[in-house]
Short mmCIF file of C-alpha atoms in Angstrom, two decimals:
data_model
loop_
_atom_site.label_atom_id
_atom_site.label_comp_id
_atom_site.label_asym_id
_atom_site.label_seq_id
_atom_site.Cartn_x
_atom_site.Cartn_y
_atom_site.Cartn_z
CA UNK A 14 40.70 32.87 228.91
CA UNK A 15 40.33 30.22 226.24
CA UNK A 16 38.75 27.87 228.73
CA UNK A 17 36.29 30.49 229.90
CA UNK A 18 35.37 31.43 226.34
CA UNK A 19 33.81 28.09 225.56
CA UNK A 20 32.74 27.19 229.08
CA UNK A 21 29.12 28.16 228.50
CA UNK A 22 28.73 25.95 225.40
CA UNK A 23 27.47 22.43 226.08
CA UNK A 24 29.67 19.78 224.48
CA UNK A 25 28.28 17.45 221.83
CA UNK A 26 28.01 13.77 222.85
CA UNK A 27 30.10 12.97 219.73
CA UNK A 28 33.04 14.86 221.32
CA UNK A 29 33.32 12.06 223.90
CA UNK A 30 35.83 9.41 222.79
CA UNK A 31 33.83 6.81 224.72
CA UNK A 32 30.69 7.61 222.70
CA UNK A 33 32.69 7.51 219.47
CA UNK A 34 34.17 4.13 220.34
CA UNK A 35 30.74 2.66 221.22
CA UNK A 36 29.29 3.94 217.92
CA UNK A 37 32.23 2.63 215.87
CA UNK A 38 32.30 -0.75 217.65
CA UNK A 39 28.54 -1.29 217.35
CA UNK A 40 28.63 -0.08 213.73
CA UNK A 41 31.32 -2.58 212.71
CA UNK A 42 29.85 -5.38 214.82
CA UNK A 43 26.19 -5.00 213.74
CA UNK A 44 26.90 -4.31 210.05
CA UNK A 45 29.31 -7.20 209.54
CA UNK A 46 27.43 -9.62 211.77
CA UNK A 47 24.31 -9.06 209.68
CA UNK A 48 26.46 -9.06 206.52
CA UNK A 49 27.71 -12.55 207.44
CA UNK A 50 24.20 -13.84 208.10
CA UNK A 51 23.01 -12.44 204.75
CA UNK A 52 26.01 -13.88 202.91
CA UNK A 53 25.37 -17.36 204.28
CA UNK A 54 21.62 -17.05 203.69
CA UNK A 55 22.10 -16.00 200.05
CA UNK A 56 24.89 -18.37 199.03
CA UNK A 57 24.05 -21.50 201.05
CA UNK A 58 20.26 -21.32 201.26
CA UNK A 59 17.79 -23.54 199.37
CA UNK A 60 15.36 -21.83 197.03
CA UNK A 61 12.08 -23.44 195.99
CA UNK A 62 10.28 -26.51 197.32
CA UNK A 63 10.55 -30.27 196.89
CA UNK A 64 12.13 -31.32 193.60
CA UNK A 65 12.27 -27.68 192.48
CA UNK A 66 14.91 -26.73 195.10
CA UNK A 67 17.96 -24.94 193.73
CA UNK A 68 21.05 -23.09 194.98
CA UNK A 69 22.28 -19.57 194.33
CA UNK A 70 25.28 -19.88 191.97
CA UNK A 71 25.85 -16.32 190.79
CA UNK A 72 28.90 -15.19 192.78
CA UNK A 73 30.07 -12.72 190.11
CA UNK A 74 26.66 -11.02 189.86
CA UNK A 75 26.46 -10.79 193.66
CA UNK A 76 29.86 -9.05 193.80
CA UNK A 77 28.83 -6.86 190.81
CA UNK A 78 25.82 -5.54 192.75
CA UNK A 79 27.96 -5.13 195.89
CA UNK A 80 30.51 -3.05 193.94
CA UNK A 81 27.78 -0.77 192.53
CA UNK A 82 26.43 -0.08 196.04
CA UNK A 83 29.96 0.45 197.44
CA UNK A 84 30.77 2.94 194.65
CA UNK A 85 27.53 4.90 195.20
CA UNK A 86 28.16 4.99 198.95
CA UNK A 87 31.76 6.18 198.46
CA UNK A 88 30.59 8.93 196.08
CA UNK A 89 28.12 10.19 198.74
CA UNK A 90 30.86 10.18 201.41
CA UNK A 91 33.25 12.14 199.14
CA UNK A 92 30.52 14.65 198.30
CA UNK A 93 29.69 15.35 201.94
CA UNK A 94 33.07 14.98 203.68
CA UNK A 95 35.84 15.64 201.14
CA UNK A 96 34.28 18.04 198.63
CA UNK A 97 36.57 18.89 195.71
CA UNK A 98 39.76 17.43 197.20
CA UNK A 99 41.85 16.27 194.19
CA UNK A 100 42.92 12.67 193.72
CA UNK A 101 46.26 12.23 191.92
CA UNK A 102 46.34 8.42 191.89
CA UNK A 103 46.92 6.88 188.44
CA UNK A 104 43.87 5.20 186.91
CA UNK A 105 45.86 2.16 185.80
CA UNK A 106 46.78 1.52 189.45
CA UNK A 107 43.10 1.49 190.38
CA UNK A 108 42.44 -0.85 187.45
CA UNK A 109 45.13 -3.33 188.52
CA UNK A 110 44.06 -3.17 192.17
CA UNK A 111 40.44 -3.81 191.17
CA UNK A 112 41.43 -7.11 189.51
CA UNK A 113 42.92 -8.56 192.70
CA UNK A 114 40.09 -7.03 194.78
CA UNK A 115 37.50 -8.63 192.49
CA UNK A 116 39.22 -11.99 192.38
CA UNK A 117 39.40 -12.09 196.19
CA UNK A 118 35.68 -11.31 196.63
CA UNK A 119 34.46 -13.68 193.91
CA UNK A 120 36.68 -16.52 195.21
CA UNK A 121 35.50 -15.92 198.77
CA UNK A 122 31.80 -15.97 197.83
CA UNK A 123 32.28 -19.00 195.54
CA UNK A 124 34.01 -20.88 198.38
CA UNK A 125 30.74 -20.87 200.34
CA UNK A 126 29.33 -23.35 197.83
CA UNK A 127 31.90 -25.88 199.07
CA UNK A 128 32.68 -24.99 202.71
CA UNK A 129 30.57 -23.78 205.62
CA UNK A 130 30.63 -20.19 206.83
CA UNK A 131 32.87 -20.72 209.90
CA UNK A 132 35.55 -22.22 207.61
CA UNK A 133 35.26 -19.25 205.25
CA UNK A 134 35.52 -16.67 208.07
CA UNK A 135 38.47 -18.48 209.64
CA UNK A 136 40.20 -18.76 206.27
CA UNK A 137 39.73 -15.05 205.53
CA UNK A 138 41.03 -14.23 209.02
CA UNK A 139 44.46 -15.55 207.96
CA UNK A 140 45.19 -12.42 205.92
CA UNK A 141 48.43 -11.65 207.89
CA UNK A 142 50.02 -14.75 206.30
CA UNK A 143 49.96 -13.65 202.61
CA UNK A 144 50.51 -10.00 203.61
CA UNK A 145 53.71 -10.99 205.43
CA UNK A 146 54.89 -13.35 202.66
CA UNK A 147 54.28 -10.72 199.96
CA UNK A 148 55.84 -8.03 202.15
CA UNK A 149 59.02 -10.09 202.51
CA UNK A 150 59.24 -11.27 198.88
CA UNK A 151 58.00 -8.21 196.95
CA UNK A 152 58.57 -5.19 199.21
CA UNK A 153 61.69 -6.65 200.91
CA UNK A 154 60.35 -5.88 204.37
CA UNK A 155 61.75 -7.37 207.57
CA UNK A 156 59.33 -8.10 210.40
CA UNK A 157 59.92 -8.46 214.15
CA UNK A 158 60.14 -11.96 215.63
CA UNK A 159 56.73 -11.47 217.33
CA UNK A 160 55.13 -11.19 213.87
CA UNK A 161 56.50 -14.59 212.78
CA UNK A 162 55.40 -16.22 216.05
CA UNK A 163 51.87 -14.82 215.67
CA UNK A 164 51.64 -16.10 212.09
CA UNK A 165 52.90 -19.52 213.27
CA UNK A 166 50.10 -19.54 215.85
CA UNK A 167 47.56 -18.71 213.12
CA UNK A 168 48.89 -21.46 210.83
CA UNK A 169 48.72 -23.99 213.71
CA UNK A 170 45.12 -22.99 214.42
CA UNK A 171 44.13 -23.41 210.77
CA UNK A 172 45.83 -26.82 210.63
CA UNK A 173 43.87 -27.96 213.71
CA UNK A 174 40.63 -26.59 212.25
CA UNK A 175 41.06 -28.40 208.93
CA UNK A 176 42.35 -31.70 210.39
CA UNK A 177 39.63 -34.36 210.51
CA UNK A 178 40.84 -37.57 212.17
CA UNK A 179 39.22 -41.01 211.88
CA UNK A 180 36.92 -40.09 209.03
CA UNK A 181 35.87 -42.49 206.29
CA UNK A 182 37.31 -41.59 202.91
CA UNK A 183 33.99 -42.65 201.40
CA UNK A 184 32.30 -39.54 202.72
CA UNK A 185 32.75 -36.87 200.07
CA UNK A 186 32.56 -33.91 202.45
CA UNK A 187 35.27 -35.19 204.78
CA UNK A 188 38.30 -33.85 202.98
CA UNK A 189 41.22 -32.02 204.51
CA UNK A 190 41.89 -29.63 201.65
CA UNK A 191 39.31 -29.45 198.88
CA UNK A 192 38.20 -27.01 196.19
CA UNK A 193 36.54 -24.66 198.70
CA UNK A 194 39.78 -24.35 200.66
CA UNK A 195 41.72 -23.73 197.43
CA UNK A 196 39.33 -20.88 196.60
CA UNK A 197 39.95 -19.41 200.07
CA UNK A 198 43.71 -19.68 199.50
CA UNK A 199 43.33 -17.85 196.16
CA UNK A 200 41.18 -15.20 197.89
CA UNK A 201 43.79 -14.73 200.64
CA UNK A 202 46.64 -14.37 198.13
CA UNK A 203 44.70 -11.80 196.12
CA UNK A 204 43.82 -9.96 199.37
CA UNK A 205 47.55 -9.75 200.04
CA UNK A 206 48.23 -8.32 196.56
CA UNK A 207 45.41 -5.79 197.04
CA UNK A 208 46.97 -4.73 200.35
CA UNK A 209 50.39 -4.24 198.71
CA UNK A 210 48.83 -2.12 195.92
CA UNK A 211 46.83 -0.01 198.42
CA UNK A 212 49.94 0.58 200.55
CA UNK A 213 51.74 1.78 197.43
CA UNK A 214 48.89 4.17 196.55
CA UNK A 215 48.73 5.57 200.08
CA UNK A 216 52.51 5.97 200.27
CA UNK A 217 53.06 7.57 196.85
CA UNK A 218 49.82 9.45 196.13
CA UNK A 219 48.31 9.89 199.64
CA UNK A 220 45.09 8.32 198.30
CA UNK A 221 42.16 8.76 200.69
CA UNK A 222 40.10 5.74 201.78
CA UNK A 223 36.93 7.10 200.12
CA UNK A 224 38.61 7.80 196.78
CA UNK A 225 40.16 4.34 196.90
CA UNK A 226 36.79 2.77 197.70
CA UNK A 227 35.08 4.72 194.89
CA UNK A 228 37.59 4.11 192.10
CA UNK A 229 38.37 0.46 192.85
CA UNK A 230 34.65 -0.31 192.97
CA UNK A 231 34.01 1.65 189.74
CA UNK A 232 36.71 -0.33 187.93
CA UNK A 233 35.37 -3.53 189.46
CA UNK A 234 31.85 -2.68 188.30
CA UNK A 235 33.13 -2.15 184.75
CA UNK A 236 35.13 -5.41 184.66
CA UNK A 237 32.42 -7.52 186.28
CA UNK A 238 29.68 -5.91 184.20
CA UNK A 239 31.48 -7.01 181.03
CA UNK A 240 32.14 -10.47 182.54
CA UNK A 241 28.51 -11.20 183.52
CA UNK A 242 27.31 -9.97 180.12
CA UNK A 243 29.93 -12.00 178.22
CA UNK A 244 29.18 -15.22 180.11
CA UNK A 245 25.42 -14.63 180.17
CA UNK A 246 25.36 -15.02 183.96
CA UNK A 247 23.33 -11.82 184.36
CA UNK A 248 20.42 -13.31 182.37
CA UNK A 249 20.51 -16.54 184.40
CA UNK A 250 20.54 -14.40 187.55
CA UNK A 251 17.52 -12.37 186.41
CA UNK A 252 15.68 -15.59 185.59
CA UNK A 253 16.55 -16.89 189.07
CA UNK A 254 15.20 -13.70 190.71
CA UNK A 255 11.95 -14.05 188.75
CA UNK A 256 11.48 -17.47 190.35
CA UNK A 257 12.62 -16.23 193.81
CA UNK A 258 11.98 -12.45 194.00
CA UNK A 259 12.55 -12.31 197.77
CA UNK A 260 16.32 -12.66 197.21
CA UNK A 261 16.49 -9.06 195.92
CA UNK A 262 15.77 -7.76 199.43
CA UNK A 263 18.61 -9.83 200.93
CA UNK A 264 21.06 -8.80 198.19
CA UNK A 265 20.25 -5.10 198.67
CA UNK A 266 20.77 -5.38 202.44
CA UNK A 267 23.96 -7.38 201.81
CA UNK A 268 25.41 -4.53 199.75
CA UNK A 269 24.28 -1.83 202.19
CA UNK A 270 25.73 -3.59 205.26
CA UNK A 271 29.01 -4.08 203.38
CA UNK A 272 29.26 -0.38 202.46
CA UNK A 273 28.22 0.80 205.96
CA UNK A 274 30.65 -1.64 207.59
CA UNK A 275 33.54 -0.26 205.51
CA UNK A 276 32.60 3.26 206.61
CA UNK A 277 32.62 2.33 210.31
CA UNK A 278 35.99 0.58 209.87
CA UNK A 279 37.41 3.75 208.31
CA UNK A 280 36.00 5.84 211.19
CA UNK A 281 37.59 3.47 213.72
CA UNK A 282 41.00 3.78 212.03
CA UNK A 283 40.73 7.60 211.90
CA UNK A 284 39.62 8.07 215.53
CA UNK A 285 41.40 5.19 217.32
CA UNK A 286 44.11 3.89 214.98
CA UNK A 287 44.69 0.59 213.14
CA UNK A 288 45.47 -1.36 216.34
CA UNK A 289 42.02 -0.73 217.86
CA UNK A 290 40.43 -1.41 214.48
CA UNK A 291 42.22 -4.78 214.23
CA UNK A 292 41.02 -5.79 217.71
CA UNK A 293 37.42 -4.72 216.92
CA UNK A 294 37.31 -6.62 213.59
CA UNK A 295 38.96 -9.71 215.11
CA UNK A 296 36.37 -9.77 217.91
CA UNK A 297 33.61 -9.34 215.33
CA UNK A 298 34.84 -12.31 213.27
CA UNK A 299 34.88 -14.63 216.29
CA UNK A 300 31.28 -13.74 217.17
CA UNK A 301 30.29 -14.13 213.50
CA UNK A 302 31.50 -17.75 213.67
CA UNK A 303 29.60 -18.23 216.94
CA UNK A 304 26.46 -16.74 215.36
CA UNK A 305 26.77 -19.03 212.33
CA UNK A 306 27.02 -22.09 214.60
CA UNK A 307 23.94 -21.03 216.61
CA UNK A 308 21.76 -19.73 213.74
CA UNK A 309 22.63 -22.13 210.92
CA UNK A 310 23.56 -25.26 212.86
CA UNK A 311 27.15 -25.45 211.56
CA UNK A 312 28.53 -28.02 214.01
CA UNK A 313 32.18 -27.65 215.05
CA UNK A 314 34.28 -30.27 216.83
CA UNK A 315 36.36 -29.61 219.95
CA UNK A 316 39.52 -29.58 217.81
CA UNK A 317 37.98 -27.02 215.45
CA UNK A 318 37.05 -24.77 218.37
CA UNK A 319 40.63 -25.09 219.67
CA UNK A 320 41.93 -24.18 216.22
CA UNK A 321 39.57 -21.20 216.07
CA UNK A 322 40.76 -19.93 219.47
CA UNK A 323 44.42 -20.29 218.36
CA UNK A 324 43.76 -18.32 215.15
CA UNK A 325 42.05 -15.46 216.96
CA UNK A 326 44.67 -15.50 219.73
CA UNK A 327 47.32 -15.17 217.03
CA UNK A 328 45.39 -12.31 215.38
CA UNK A 329 44.97 -10.52 218.72
CA UNK A 330 48.66 -10.86 219.62
CA UNK A 331 49.62 -9.78 216.10
CA UNK A 332 47.49 -6.65 216.47
CA UNK A 333 49.20 -5.86 219.78
CA UNK A 334 52.82 -6.92 219.26
CA UNK A 335 53.36 -7.78 215.58
CA UNK A 336 53.11 -4.33 214.02
CA UNK A 337 55.84 -2.07 212.75
CA UNK A 338 57.96 -3.82 210.12
CA UNK A 339 61.52 -2.70 209.96
CA UNK A 340 62.71 -0.45 207.18
CA UNK A 341 62.69 -1.79 203.65
CA UNK A 342 65.99 -3.25 202.59
CA UNK A 343 67.33 -3.26 199.05
#
């Protein structure tokens, strides 16, 4: 009877899991692909002409604007999809989490002043390494052997990517591990700490993704707002935008694609689970590197391509076989 009751009603296309997957995949792919192009355009582009050329050096202000847009977007999502659902998470936890979240984003954007975009994407793809290390040392987790093998594969790929044989030491850019790579390492470590804090919030307070996105970005806006005012960076940034007003359009799109991308990632996790989401985001990162090579002329050697393939192979295998840490031991 139940089947006959609704038989006359045409189903919505959104009810099809195939349609949902296509929307989620294209949403993540398009938003973050364009986000990557905008990030490289903003942070590595030349502004002005001839002797008046200058670089964008306002990483904190860029993240400040990004946090404002993320917070506004999260507030809209809560208003429409969660209503008056209470959030019991402690404010001081959001404040602490925002510090590591901020540090990771500022370090990552600052790194682009010293390394090319493929190096930054590959470096940020190594997130399982600090997450596993912090999980073992802080949360006392034990992981399956497959997890360690996948991380070893990722480390090997990064080593191949960074190794530059037969290069003259006189060339300043031909370093193995320079300041840009150190910034990426700092960003990765802080990403790991953010992940540990978010796991704690989800486990103890059942914090929703939208409330987490809203409150962490609100705290981040407050901290960064004080920082850019204290250092005077905001005034230098405004002076820069007066000379190059077209950058405002790119920064606005940068923030919007970031917020939309986070929403599609959340939808993918809700409808298809974290495994599918990991595979989608890993695929997206590989094509982002490919797009950077084609669009911005970032040349990669055969060894770097091999290293890139090893890293993404490790990430793919980790998504498939490396999940499910054993129970916490004390």
